[in-house]
């Protein structure tokens, strides 16, 4: 009997993937490939490419050890096709195959490419998520507003996580109120696990060094795990050392502390090396056995079964044009300092420098620093989206786009969030220690040396008043502006115009 081709993509590195479950290892051939089109459709961070190629090679080796026949296309093999469809066609001829079994891709772009591929492809739902697509669509049906909190409660009920019978453990669904503390420097701050590259990873690092010299980011040192065993060790270290304080300092930023109490597990979850429900159950055990407080564990679980599942559902529901939304008609080009960290703004410099070096920044840096600046400065949301998609090791469009286009840039007009996450310098000052060492003065509202976030904040709100003025959640803020002294208003707008003019001229900020 002819074999079927079993497609396993770079973010499907899960042994019980739907396509593998449907396959017969005595008959079928698993197809995996490092194709140039996937590595190049944006200039992905070199650490992200290396992580995925190394993890794919090890996953393929593991499948072979389990008795699978694997046809693996390496990037440096001249026969490997440039695209996933091309590679399937090549293997189809090689094995005289009888159709393809695939697991549904996360991104619209790839779904389209497989739809257009002239082979018979049976696509199975990706059941590595807690909510199925149909379940999310049913939940969303008929609702006037889609808010994460309501969806999250249903996911708690569905999984039984942190439930005492029908009630939320501790009597509350959400402990976010307790989770907004600034952090202090701590000599004993936990660090994410650092994995030393083995021979396979070293070989991939050398390949990436030569093949992607013009891509973003710094490749070495490279300390990501590249298999499930390593990712599980990283998760255990997080549970032991950082989870107990994850809640309290979830929104904090500290100069020189790149990870604080965050898990740095998103890249493993998104590639399929870790299972989201397992991870949440592990976190719940930490609370039930008295090793981590409820506010931390609830916060962590909410990010995964709440936000992660919610944005995935929205991405599917919003359709392939979501990334071209531009509700606020923002058109400015992304400044060069997003690529090279060459800025005097200490908070931006810290977030972008660690993005270059680590392919990682935590949520508040993405949302309230780099995202906030782009929002206030009116940067084209599609350019912002492409930046976020390129620079983080965990970036895939299904999770990145709702966070960028929706939550951070409000370019979807309020699908993900009910108001823009816009903030002046006071927010960064409250949640971090960056301002103390900054060339700008966070207390100055306008004029020479004023923190750029301050005048840009007001300028953003006034520039977009026609669109945002009716948003009930912004009413008090617009009322504050209306009460403000006329000279202060003029000074803020003049400062904003000077900063935006400098940005347009490519000047230093
Ligand atoms: C503009 C912007 C772009 C983003 N792009 C991505 C992206 O490409 N890929 C990605 O995985 N996350 C993205 N996020 C969400 C979030 O910032 C990252 O998931 C998180 O910083 C990953 O670091 P961590 O593993 O240490 O997370 P932790 O703070 O330890 O949180 C635990 C887990 O919760 C999940 N999570 C937390 N917040 C979110 C969220 N808002 N949406 C989805 N999952 C969440 C992640 O899986 C994460 O590993 C983005 C956020 C913003 C504001
Ligand atoms: S003063 Fe402004 S630019 Fe400087 S670190 Fe503070 S918030 Fe950032």
Coordinates of C-alpha atoms and ligand atoms in Angstrom, one line a residue:
X1 CA 0.0 0.0 0.0
X2 CA 1.4 3.5 -0.9
X3 CA 2.3 5.6 2.1
X4 CA 0.6 8.8 3.1
X5 CA 2.7 11.8 3.9
X6 CA 2.3 13.1 7.4
X7 CA 3.1 16.8 7.6
X8 CA 4.7 18.0 10.8
X9 CA 5.4 21.8 10.9
X10 CA 8.0 23.6 13.0
X11 CA 5.4 24.6 15.6
X12 CA 3.8 21.1 15.8
X13 CA 6.6 19.3 17.7
X14 CA 4.2 17.3 19.8
X15 CA 4.3 13.5 19.8
X16 CA 0.5 13.1 20.0
X17 CA -0.2 15.6 17.3
X18 CA -3.5 14.9 15.5
X19 CA -1.8 14.0 12.2
X20 CA 0.6 11.6 14.0
X21 CA -2.3 10.0 15.9
X22 CA -4.1 9.5 12.6
X23 CA -1.0 7.9 10.9
X24 CA 0.3 4.4 10.7
X25 CA 4.0 4.2 11.5
X26 CA 4.4 0.9 9.6
X27 CA 3.0 2.5 6.4
X28 CA 3.3 6.3 6.4
X29 CA 6.2 8.8 6.0
X30 CA 6.5 11.9 8.2
X31 CA 7.5 15.0 6.2
X32 CA 9.4 17.8 8.0
X33 CA 11.4 20.5 6.3
X34 CA 13.5 23.7 7.0
X35 CA 12.2 25.7 4.1
X36 CA 13.5 29.1 3.1
X37 CA 10.1 30.7 2.7
X38 CA 9.1 30.1 6.3
X39 CA 12.5 31.4 7.6
X40 CA 12.3 34.5 5.4
X41 CA 8.7 35.8 5.2
X42 CA 9.8 38.3 7.8
X43 CA 13.4 38.7 9.0
X44 CA 13.0 36.5 12.0
X45 CA 15.3 36.8 14.9
X46 CA 18.3 34.4 14.4
X47 CA 17.7 32.8 17.8
X48 CA 14.1 32.0 16.8
X49 CA 15.3 30.3 13.6
X50 CA 18.0 28.4 15.4
X51 CA 15.6 27.3 18.2
X52 CA 13.1 26.0 15.7
X53 CA 15.5 24.2 13.4
X54 CA 17.3 22.5 16.3
X55 CA 14.0 21.5 17.9
X56 CA 12.8 20.1 14.6
X57 CA 15.9 18.1 14.0
X58 CA 15.7 16.6 17.5
X59 CA 12.0 15.9 17.2
X60 CA 12.6 14.1 13.9
X61 CA 15.4 12.0 15.5
X62 CA 13.0 11.1 18.3
X63 CA 10.3 10.0 15.8
X64 CA 12.8 7.8 14.0
X65 CA 13.8 6.2 17.4
X66 CA 10.1 5.5 17.9
X67 CA 9.9 3.6 14.6
X68 CA 8.7 6.3 12.2
X69 CA 10.1 6.8 8.7
X70 CA 10.9 10.5 8.5
X71 CA 11.7 12.4 5.3
X72 CA 13.5 15.5 6.7
X73 CA 14.5 18.4 4.4
X74 CA 17.5 20.4 5.7
X75 CA 17.9 24.0 4.7
X76 CA 21.5 23.2 3.5
X77 CA 20.3 20.3 1.4
X78 CA 20.1 21.7 -2.2
X79 CA 17.2 19.3 -2.9
X80 CA 15.0 20.8 -0.2
X81 CA 12.2 22.9 -1.7
X82 CA 11.7 26.6 -0.8
X83 CA 8.1 26.1 0.4
X84 CA 6.1 23.6 2.4
X85 CA 3.9 22.8 -0.6
X86 CA 7.0 22.3 -2.8
X87 CA 8.5 19.9 -0.2
X88 CA 5.3 17.9 -0.1
X89 CA 5.2 17.7 -3.9
X90 CA 8.8 16.5 -3.9
X91 CA 8.2 13.8 -1.3
X92 CA 5.0 12.9 -3.0
X93 CA 6.9 11.9 -6.1
X94 CA 9.7 10.3 -4.2
X95 CA 7.4 8.0 -2.2
X96 CA 4.7 7.7 -4.8
X97 CA 2.4 8.7 -1.9
X98 CA -1.3 8.5 -1.5
X99 CA -2.3 11.9 -0.1
X100 CA -1.2 14.0 2.8
X101 CA -2.5 14.2 6.4
X102 CA -1.8 17.6 8.1
X103 CA -2.8 19.2 11.4
X104 CA -4.4 22.6 10.9
X105 CA -1.8 25.4 10.7
X106 CA -2.0 28.3 13.1
X107 CA -1.7 31.0 10.5
X108 CA -4.0 32.1 7.8
X109 CA -1.0 32.5 5.4
X110 CA 0.0 28.8 5.7
X111 CA -3.6 27.6 5.6
X112 CA -4.0 29.3 2.3
X113 CA -0.7 27.9 1.0
X114 CA -1.9 24.4 1.8
X115 CA -5.3 25.0 0.3
X116 CA -3.6 26.1 -2.9
X117 CA -1.2 23.1 -2.9
X118 CA -2.2 20.7 -5.8
X119 CA -2.3 17.5 -3.6
X120 CA -5.0 15.8 -1.6
X121 CA -4.6 17.1 1.9
X122 CA -6.7 15.9 4.8
X123 CA -6.5 18.5 7.5
X124 CA -7.3 17.6 11.1
X125 CA -8.1 20.1 13.8
X126 CA -5.3 21.1 16.1
X127 CA -6.5 19.8 19.4
X128 CA -3.5 21.0 21.5
X129 CA -5.7 24.0 22.6
X130 CA -8.2 23.9 25.4
X131 CA -11.1 25.5 23.3
X132 CA -11.8 24.1 19.9
X133 CA -12.5 26.6 17.1
X134 CA -16.1 25.6 17.1
X135 CA -16.4 26.1 20.8
X136 CA -14.9 29.6 20.6
X137 CA -17.1 30.6 17.7
X138 CA -20.2 29.3 19.7
X139 CA -19.1 31.3 22.8
X140 CA -18.6 34.5 20.7
X141 CA -21.9 34.1 18.8
X142 CA -24.3 36.8 19.5
X143 CA -22.2 38.6 22.1
X144 CA -22.0 42.4 21.7
X145 CA -18.5 42.5 23.2
X146 CA -15.9 39.7 23.4
X147 CA -14.1 40.1 26.7
X148 CA -11.4 37.7 27.9
X149 CA -12.6 37.6 31.5
X150 CA -15.9 35.9 30.6
X151 CA -14.3 33.4 28.3
X152 CA -11.6 32.7 30.9
X153 CA -14.3 31.7 33.5
X154 CA -15.7 29.2 31.0
X155 CA -12.2 27.7 30.5
X156 CA -11.8 27.4 34.3
X157 CA -15.1 25.5 34.4
X158 CA -14.2 23.4 31.5
X159 CA -10.8 22.4 32.8
X160 CA -11.7 22.4 36.5
X161 CA -8.5 24.4 37.1
X162 CA -8.6 26.3 40.4
X163 CA -12.2 25.3 41.0
X164 CA -13.8 24.3 44.3
X165 CA -16.9 22.6 43.0
X166 CA -18.8 25.2 41.0
X167 CA -16.9 28.1 42.6
X168 CA -13.5 29.7 41.9
X169 CA -10.9 28.7 44.4
X170 CA -10.4 31.4 47.0
X171 CA -13.8 32.9 46.2
X172 CA -12.6 35.1 43.3
X173 CA -12.0 34.4 39.6
X174 CA -9.3 37.0 39.2
X175 CA -6.6 38.3 41.6
X176 CA -5.2 40.9 39.3
X177 CA -5.9 43.6 41.8
X178 CA -3.1 42.2 44.0
X179 CA -0.7 41.9 41.0
X180 CA 0.5 45.4 40.2
X181 CA 3.5 45.9 42.5
X182 CA 6.8 47.5 41.3
X183 CA 9.8 45.2 42.0
X184 CA 13.0 45.9 44.0
X185 CA 16.4 44.7 42.9
X186 CA 17.1 41.3 44.4
X187 CA 20.4 39.6 44.4
X188 CA 18.6 36.3 44.5
X189 CA 16.4 37.0 41.6
X190 CA 15.6 33.7 39.8
X191 CA 16.8 33.2 36.2
X192 CA 15.3 31.1 33.4
X193 CA 17.2 27.9 32.9
X194 CA 20.2 28.1 30.5
X195 CA 20.7 25.1 28.3
X196 CA 24.2 24.5 26.9
X197 CA 24.0 23.8 23.1
X198 CA 24.8 20.2 22.2
X199 CA 26.3 19.0 18.9
X200 CA 23.0 19.2 17.0
X201 CA 22.3 22.7 18.2
X202 CA 25.9 23.8 17.5
X203 CA 25.5 22.6 13.9
X204 CA 22.3 24.6 13.5
X205 CA 23.9 27.7 15.0
X206 CA 26.7 27.5 12.4
X207 CA 24.1 27.1 9.6
X208 CA 22.0 30.1 10.8
X209 CA 25.2 32.2 11.2
X210 CA 26.1 31.7 7.6
X211 CA 22.6 31.6 6.0
X212 CA 20.9 34.5 7.8
X213 CA 23.5 37.2 8.2
X214 CA 21.1 40.1 7.6
X215 CA 18.4 38.9 10.0
X216 CA 17.5 40.6 13.2
X217 CA 19.2 39.8 16.6
X218 CA 22.2 38.3 18.3
X219 CA 22.6 34.5 17.9
X220 CA 25.1 33.8 20.6
X221 CA 25.1 33.0 23.5
X222 CA 22.3 30.6 22.8
X223 CA 20.6 29.0 25.9
X224 CA 17.1 27.9 24.8
X225 CA 16.1 24.3 25.4
X226 CA 15.5 22.6 22.1
X227 CA 13.6 19.5 23.1
X228 CA 10.7 18.6 25.4
X229 CA 12.9 17.2 28.2
X230 CA 14.8 20.6 28.4
X231 CA 11.6 22.6 28.2
X232 CA 10.1 20.6 31.0
X233 CA 13.2 21.2 33.1
X234 CA 12.8 24.9 32.4
X235 CA 9.2 24.8 33.5
X236 CA 10.0 23.0 36.7
X237 CA 12.7 25.6 37.6
X238 CA 10.1 28.3 37.0
X239 CA 7.5 26.6 39.2
X240 CA 10.1 26.2 42.0
X241 CA 11.8 29.5 41.9
X242 CA 9.7 32.2 40.2
X243 CA 6.1 31.3 40.2
X244 CA 5.5 32.2 43.9
X245 CA 6.3 35.9 43.0
X246 CA 4.9 35.8 39.4
X247 CA 1.7 37.5 40.5
X248 CA 3.0 40.3 42.6
X249 CA 5.5 41.5 40.1
X250 CA 3.8 40.6 36.8
X251 CA 3.7 44.2 35.6
X252 CA 7.1 45.3 37.0
X253 CA 10.2 46.3 35.1
X254 CA 13.7 46.6 36.4
X255 CA 16.9 47.9 34.7
X256 CA 19.2 45.0 34.1
X257 CA 16.6 42.4 35.0
X258 CA 15.3 41.0 31.8
X259 CA 13.0 38.2 33.0
X260 CA 12.0 39.1 36.6
X261 CA 9.5 36.4 37.7
X262 CA 8.2 35.6 34.2
X263 CA 8.3 32.0 33.0
X264 CA 10.0 32.5 29.5
X265 CA 8.0 29.4 28.4
X266 CA 6.0 30.9 25.6
X267 CA 8.4 29.7 22.9
X268 CA 8.2 26.1 24.1
X269 CA 4.4 26.2 24.4
X270 CA 4.0 27.7 21.0
X271 CA 6.3 25.2 19.3
X272 CA 4.5 22.3 20.9
X273 CA 7.3 21.2 23.3
X274 CA 5.1 21.9 26.3
X275 CA 1.4 21.2 26.8
X276 CA -0.6 24.2 28.2
X277 CA -3.0 22.1 30.3
X278 CA -0.1 20.1 31.9
X279 CA 1.7 23.3 32.8
X280 CA -1.4 24.9 34.4
X281 CA -2.1 21.7 36.4
X282 CA 1.5 21.8 37.6
X283 CA 1.0 25.4 38.7
X284 CA -2.2 24.5 40.5
X285 CA -0.4 21.7 42.4
X286 CA 2.2 24.3 43.6
X287 CA -0.7 26.2 45.2
X288 CA -2.6 23.2 46.5
X289 CA 0.6 22.0 48.2
X290 CA 1.4 25.4 49.7
X291 CA 4.4 26.3 47.7
X292 CA 2.9 29.3 45.7
X293 CA 0.2 31.7 46.6
X294 CA -3.2 31.8 44.9
X295 CA -2.7 35.3 43.3
X296 CA 0.4 34.1 41.5
X297 CA -1.0 30.8 40.3
X298 CA -4.3 32.3 39.2
X299 CA -2.4 35.0 37.3
X300 CA -0.2 32.5 35.5
X301 CA -3.1 30.2 34.7
X302 CA -5.2 33.1 33.4
X303 CA -2.5 34.1 31.0
X304 CA -2.6 30.6 29.5
X305 CA -6.2 29.4 29.5
X306 CA -7.5 32.9 29.4
X307 CA -5.4 35.2 27.2
X308 CA -3.6 32.6 25.1
X309 CA -6.7 30.7 24.2
X310 CA -8.8 33.9 23.8
X311 CA -6.4 35.5 21.3
X312 CA -6.2 32.3 19.3
X313 CA -10.0 32.2 19.1
X314 CA -10.2 35.8 18.0
X315 CA -7.5 35.4 15.4
X316 CA -9.6 32.6 13.8
X317 CA -12.8 34.5 14.1
X318 CA -11.5 37.8 12.6
X319 CA -10.2 36.2 9.4
X320 CA -7.2 36.7 7.2
X321 CA -7.5 40.4 6.8
X322 CA -7.0 41.1 10.5
X323 CA -3.4 42.2 10.1
X324 CA -4.4 45.0 7.7
X325 CA -6.7 46.8 10.1
X326 CA -5.8 50.4 10.9
X327 CA -8.7 51.8 12.9
X328 CA -6.7 55.0 13.9
X329 CA -5.3 55.5 10.4
X330 CA -1.7 55.5 11.7
X331 CA 0.8 55.9 8.9
X332 CA 4.2 56.9 10.3
X333 CA 7.2 54.6 9.5
X334 CA 8.6 52.4 12.3
X335 CA 11.7 54.3 13.6
X336 CA 15.1 52.7 13.0
X337 CA 15.8 52.5 16.7
X338 CA 13.3 49.6 16.9
X339 CA 16.0 47.6 15.1
X340 CA 19.1 48.9 16.7
X341 CA 18.1 50.3 20.2
X342 CA 19.8 53.5 19.3
X343 CA 17.7 55.8 21.5
X344 CA 18.1 57.9 24.6
X345 CA 14.9 56.7 26.1
X346 CA 16.1 54.3 28.9
X347 CA 13.0 52.2 29.0
X348 CA 12.9 51.7 25.2
X349 CA 16.6 51.1 25.1
X350 CA 16.3 48.4 27.7
X351 CA 13.4 46.6 26.1
X352 CA 14.9 46.7 22.6
X353 CA 18.4 45.8 23.6
X354 CA 17.2 42.7 25.4
X355 CA 15.0 41.9 22.4
X356 CA 18.1 42.0 20.2
X357 CA 20.1 39.8 22.6
X358 CA 17.5 37.4 24.0
X359 CA 14.6 37.3 21.4
X360 CA 12.5 38.0 24.5
X361 CA 10.8 40.8 26.3
X362 CA 8.1 40.3 28.9
X363 CA 4.5 41.4 28.4
X364 CA 4.7 44.8 30.0
X365 CA 7.7 45.8 28.0
X366 CA 6.0 44.7 24.8
X367 CA 2.7 46.4 25.7
X368 CA 3.5 49.4 27.8
X369 CA 7.0 50.4 26.4
X370 CA 7.6 49.5 22.7
X371 CA 3.9 49.0 22.0
X372 CA 2.8 52.2 23.8
X373 CA 5.4 54.3 22.0
X374 CA 4.3 53.0 18.6
X375 CA 0.7 53.7 19.5
X376 CA 1.3 57.2 20.7
X377 CA 3.6 58.1 17.8
X378 CA 1.1 56.9 15.3
X379 CA 3.3 54.2 13.7
X380 CA 1.6 52.2 10.9
X381 CA 0.2 49.1 12.8
X382 CA 1.2 46.7 10.0
X383 CA 4.9 47.7 10.4
X384 CA 4.5 47.3 14.1
X385 CA 3.0 43.9 13.6
X386 CA 5.8 42.8 11.3
X387 CA 8.3 43.9 13.9
X388 CA 6.8 41.9 16.7
X389 CA 6.4 38.9 14.4
X390 CA 10.1 39.1 13.5
X391 CA 11.8 39.8 16.8
X392 CA 10.5 37.4 19.4
X393 CA 11.3 33.7 19.7
X394 CA 7.6 33.0 20.6
X395 CA 6.1 34.9 17.7
X396 CA 3.5 33.3 15.4
X397 CA 0.8 35.3 13.8
X398 CA -2.1 33.7 15.6
X399 CA -0.9 34.9 18.9
X400 CA 1.2 37.9 17.9
X401 CA -1.3 39.7 15.7
X402 CA -4.2 40.0 18.2
X403 CA -1.7 41.2 20.8
X404 CA -0.2 43.8 18.5
X405 CA -3.0 44.8 16.1
X406 CA -5.6 44.5 18.8
X407 CA -4.4 44.9 22.4
X408 CA -1.4 47.1 21.7
X409 CA -2.2 49.3 18.7
X410 CA -6.0 49.4 19.0
X411 CA -5.9 49.0 15.2
X412 CA -8.9 46.6 15.3
X413 CA -11.1 49.3 16.9
X414 CA -11.7 47.5 20.1
X415 CA -12.1 43.7 19.3
X416 CA -9.4 42.6 21.8
X417 CA -9.4 45.5 24.3
X418 CA -12.1 48.0 25.2
X419 CA -9.7 51.0 25.1
X420 CA -6.2 51.7 23.9
X421 CA -3.4 50.8 26.2
X422 CA -2.0 54.4 26.0
X423 CA 0.0 55.8 28.9
X424 CA 2.3 58.7 29.8
X425 CA 5.7 58.3 31.3
X426 CA 4.1 58.1 34.8
X427 CA 3.2 54.5 34.2
X428 CA 6.8 53.5 33.4
X429 CA 8.0 55.5 36.4
X430 CA 5.5 53.8 38.7
X431 CA 6.3 50.2 37.5
X432 CA 10.0 50.5 36.9
X433 CA 13.3 52.1 37.9
X434 CA 14.2 53.1 34.3
X435 CA 13.4 56.8 34.7
X436 CA 16.1 57.4 37.3
X437 CA 18.8 56.7 34.8
X438 CA 17.2 58.2 31.7
X439 CA 18.3 61.2 29.7
X440 CA 14.7 62.5 29.8
X441 CA 12.8 63.8 32.8
X442 CA 9.7 61.9 33.5
X443 CA 8.2 64.7 35.6
X444 CA 8.5 67.2 32.8
X445 CA 5.3 67.4 30.8
X446 CA 6.7 69.3 27.8
X447 CA 9.7 71.2 26.5
X448 CA 13.4 70.4 26.2
X449 CA 14.2 67.2 28.1
X450 CA 10.6 66.2 28.8
X451 CA 9.9 62.4 28.7
X452 CA 8.6 61.8 25.1
X453 CA 5.7 59.7 26.4
X454 CA 4.2 62.8 28.2
X455 CA 3.5 65.1 25.3
X456 CA 2.9 62.2 22.9
X457 CA 0.2 60.8 25.3
X458 CA -1.9 64.0 25.1
X459 CA -1.2 64.5 21.4
X460 CA -2.4 60.9 20.7
X461 CA -5.6 61.4 22.5
X462 CA -6.4 64.8 20.9
X463 CA -5.3 63.7 17.4
X464 CA -7.7 60.7 17.7
X465 CA -10.5 62.5 19.5
X466 CA -13.0 62.0 16.7
X467 CA -12.5 58.3 16.9
X468 CA -11.9 57.8 20.6
X469 CA -13.9 60.6 22.1
X470 CA -17.0 58.6 22.6
X471 CA -15.3 55.7 24.4
X472 CA -16.8 55.8 27.9
X473 CA -13.6 54.5 29.4
X474 CA -11.7 57.6 28.2
X475 CA -14.3 60.2 29.3
X476 CA -12.5 61.2 32.5
X477 CA -9.2 61.6 30.6
X478 CA -10.7 63.8 28.0
X479 CA -12.4 65.8 30.7
X480 CA -9.0 66.3 32.3
X481 CA -7.6 67.6 29.1
X482 CA -10.5 70.0 28.7
X483 CA -9.9 71.4 32.1
X484 CA -6.2 71.8 31.5
X485 CA -4.7 75.3 31.2
X486 CA -4.4 76.5 27.6
X487 CA -0.7 77.2 27.7
X488 CA 0.0 73.7 29.1
X489 CA -2.0 72.3 26.3
X490 CA -0.2 74.3 23.6
X491 CA 3.2 73.4 25.1
X492 CA 2.3 69.6 25.1
X493 CA 1.2 69.7 21.5
X494 CA 4.2 71.7 20.4
X495 CA 6.5 69.3 22.1
X496 CA 4.8 66.3 20.5
X497 CA 5.0 68.0 17.1
X498 CA 8.8 68.5 17.6
X499 CA 9.3 64.8 18.6
X500 CA 7.2 63.5 15.7
X501 CA 9.1 65.9 13.4
X502 CA 12.4 64.5 14.7
X503 CA 11.1 60.9 14.1
X504 CA 10.1 61.8 10.6
X505 CA 13.5 63.3 9.9
X506 CA 15.2 60.2 11.3
X507 CA 16.6 62.2 14.2
X508 CA 17.6 60.8 17.5
X509 CA 14.9 60.4 20.2
Ligands
LIG1 C1 2.5 43.6 21.3 C2 2.6 42.2 21.9 C3 3.0 41.2 21.1 C4 3.0 39.9 21.6 N1 3.4 38.8 20.8 C5 3.4 37.6 21.3 C6 3.8 36.5 20.5 O1 4.2 36.7 19.3 N2 3.8 35.2 21.0 C7 3.4 35.0 22.3 O2 3.4 33.8 22.7 N3 2.9 36.0 23.1 C8 3.0 37.3 22.6 N4 2.6 38.3 23.4 C9 2.0 38.0 24.8 C10 3.0 38.0 25.9 O3 3.7 39.2 25.9 C11 4.0 36.8 25.8 O4 3.2 35.6 25.7 C12 4.9 36.7 27.1 O5 5.6 37.9 27.2 C13 5.8 35.5 26.9 O6 6.7 35.5 28.0 P1 6.6 34.5 29.2 O7 6.6 33.1 28.6 O8 7.7 34.8 30.1 O9 5.2 34.8 29.8 P2 4.6 34.8 31.2 O10 4.5 36.2 31.7 O11 5.4 33.9 32.1 O12 3.1 34.2 31.0 C14 2.9 32.8 31.0 C15 2.3 32.4 29.6 O13 1.1 33.0 29.4 C16 0.9 33.1 28.0 N5 0.5 34.6 27.8 C17 0.8 35.6 28.6 N6 0.2 36.7 28.1 C18 -0.3 36.4 26.9 C19 -1.0 37.1 25.9 N7 -1.3 38.4 26.0 N8 -1.4 36.5 24.8 C20 -1.2 35.1 24.6 N9 -0.5 34.4 25.6 C21 -0.1 35.0 26.7 C22 2.2 32.8 27.3 O14 2.1 31.5 26.7 C23 3.2 32.8 28.4 O15 4.3 31.9 28.3 C24 2.6 39.6 22.9 C25 2.1 40.7 23.7 C26 2.2 42.0 23.2 C27 1.7 43.1 24.0
LIG2 S1 11.7 59.2 31.4 FE1 10.3 58.6 29.9 S2 11.6 57.7 28.3 FE2 12.9 57.9 30.1 S3 12.7 55.9 31.1 FE3 11.1 57.2 32.0 S4 9.3 56.8 30.8 FE4 11.0 56.0 29.6

